[in-house]
Amino acid sequence: MTRSLNAHQRTCRITRKVVSRASVTFSLLGLSVVLSGCLERIENLEVQPNGGLAAQLEYHASDPEEIDTGDAMPKMTEGWIGERSEKVNEDGNIEVTLTAANAFPPKYHLPENYADKSDSQATCYLQFPTKVKVEKRGKAIYYHFARTYGSRDFAKIDFYNQTLVTDPLQQLGSLDPKDWTPENRVMVVKALAQFETAKDLLFAREAFKSVTPEGRQDGWLAAWKAGNDFANSQDYAALSAMLEPVAQKNDADDRDDSMGKEIKAQAEKFESALLDVVRTALRDTARYDGGQLSAFDAEYALRKLAWEVTQDLNDEKFRITVKMPGVIVGSNADSTTSDTATWEFDGSMLHDREIELLVTSVLTK
């Protein structure tokens, strides 16, 4: 596993470098390609003969942010025991490890995510409802383990990304940002602003429907128009010019870091201004009061966080093993031994589809 982990970390570092150097193309004005998402999740679960479940979790990352941001990680509460450690490898890179263990009694409602029970944002994180069922059939005892990783439903945003950003910018190829012409920069900034607008208005629409299910349609359409008018009124030549001094830096790493900071700053300003315009339209046309605007902001934030977590999961690696009592008689696992089933998949597989883990074993007395 160490050899596999080291290879995975090297791949993550290379990926971050490549993506970072093309970061203008992929993340300007809010297109969030999460560069800190390289996380390896190893979960060893064991179904007990009495129907309980023991869990041993081990997460490996090459950057502390991979543990601290994005999806909820197990915390040392509610029965979890473990530790977090960091060390510097011989190559000078950091390796972060989080371990956690817990044991759940029979018929216990197993965790559906690793957020604290009091976390109001728990639904935004990866959901994986898990069940253990024990069934007696004559002299045999059947054990059924089932876990479903819920789909992350953002196909529409992926469509926006493809049609508004990826396809229009194909002509730039792998051209280094420092070699872009002023026209190239304007094209990139405008394309990505269009994507940001479409994405933010999608979140806003869902928030509007949640806060006011019977809200005035013309009220929402006024907000939608205001947001698009705002995007169309931007001086993209001026916005793109702000990137030129950063793009011309000689040191590649310094250029990448500075570019990322400038992109993030501009993205935050753009989104904040866009939302102010939308909120004003909701107040003036949809007749939103202060309470409704606050509820709208909260709902918008939940949808944004759910998408950010989904982006963070994209290049994470999952390895789930389940040891069963007796002998396995059926499973949809990638590999099995007589009593252990193993699944391996990438977080990108969770886009708009669920992943079901099923295994059944028999213990004969």
Phi, psi and omega in degrees: 000326180298317180298316179297318181297313181300319178296319179297317180295320178297318178299318180297317181295319178296317180298316179300320180296313181296313181295320181300319182286346172249024190295331177297315181298324189255347184219011179296139178056034166109355176287102192276097165267112186280114184276353184252025188268002184283094183229136176253122182253118177245117180236117178253113182247147180223118176281127182276154178304332180274000179097359175284176182222128175254138183234130173237113183249142179216116181245135180238137180217160178252012178203134180304328182296336180293336176268324190276339183237169179083226184295152178292136177254155178301134177250155185281059177224167175053041174097348180286136177233132180175198180202163175241136181222153177227141176214155178260121180285174181299332180276004177087000180267150182276138171241122180251132180233133174239123176244147179206140180225147178203158178227130184245133182287167178304144177064016178284143176284102186291150182301139176262350174198177182255018175281155173297148181299334182271000184285116181290348180258015187302326182290346181280341185273173179299129181255134180214069178306133187231137179226142172238124181238135178247129185227123178268129176229096183063236180271000181254150176242124178261136178243127181242123174248132179220132175222138178236121173273117185293149179288154177253103195274083179227037180299325182294322179290322175300322178295316177301316180302314183293312188279330183264337185239297188300308182297311181296332185261010180303326185295340178285338180053228181258022181301130180295138180307329181291344179262002179291144173278165175304323179294321177299314183296318179298318180299316181295311182299317182294317180299316183285331174294322177297319177296313180301318180297314180298318181294312182295321179290331174295313177299319181295320179298315179296322178294319178300314181294328179287319183284318182227080181303329179253025183295157181297127179296321180293333176294316178293318181298327176294320178293317179300315180295320180298319179295316179291322177297321178300313181297319182289341183270358184289148175271089186289335175295318179292320179296317182291330180295334180295338181274342187300313180300324179290317183295336184269003178297142185284318182285121186298315182295318178296321179296317180297313182296315181295320179298316180299318180293318180294319178298314181298317180297316180293324179297315181296319179295317181298311182296317181299315180293319178299316180293325177298319179295317180295316181296321178297319179294321178296322180290317187278325185254318179274357178061038176291136173265183183300320180295320179292323178295321177295318178295321178299315180300318181294317180293321177299315181299322179296317180291323177295316180297318180300320179291319179297320177297319178299316178298321181294328182285344192309312185251024175276151182250132180247134172224108184247123174241141179231119176265131186246153171292147177072219185240135178290130180245352178193143182191152171253023182291162176289329177206153179217154164248195182297328184228005185228133177247141182228134175238141175225132179201164177264153179298334179296339179289348182276356179293113171057028173205151176262156177242122184252128177251118183228135175207140178230137177230165179231134174242117181258129181274000000 
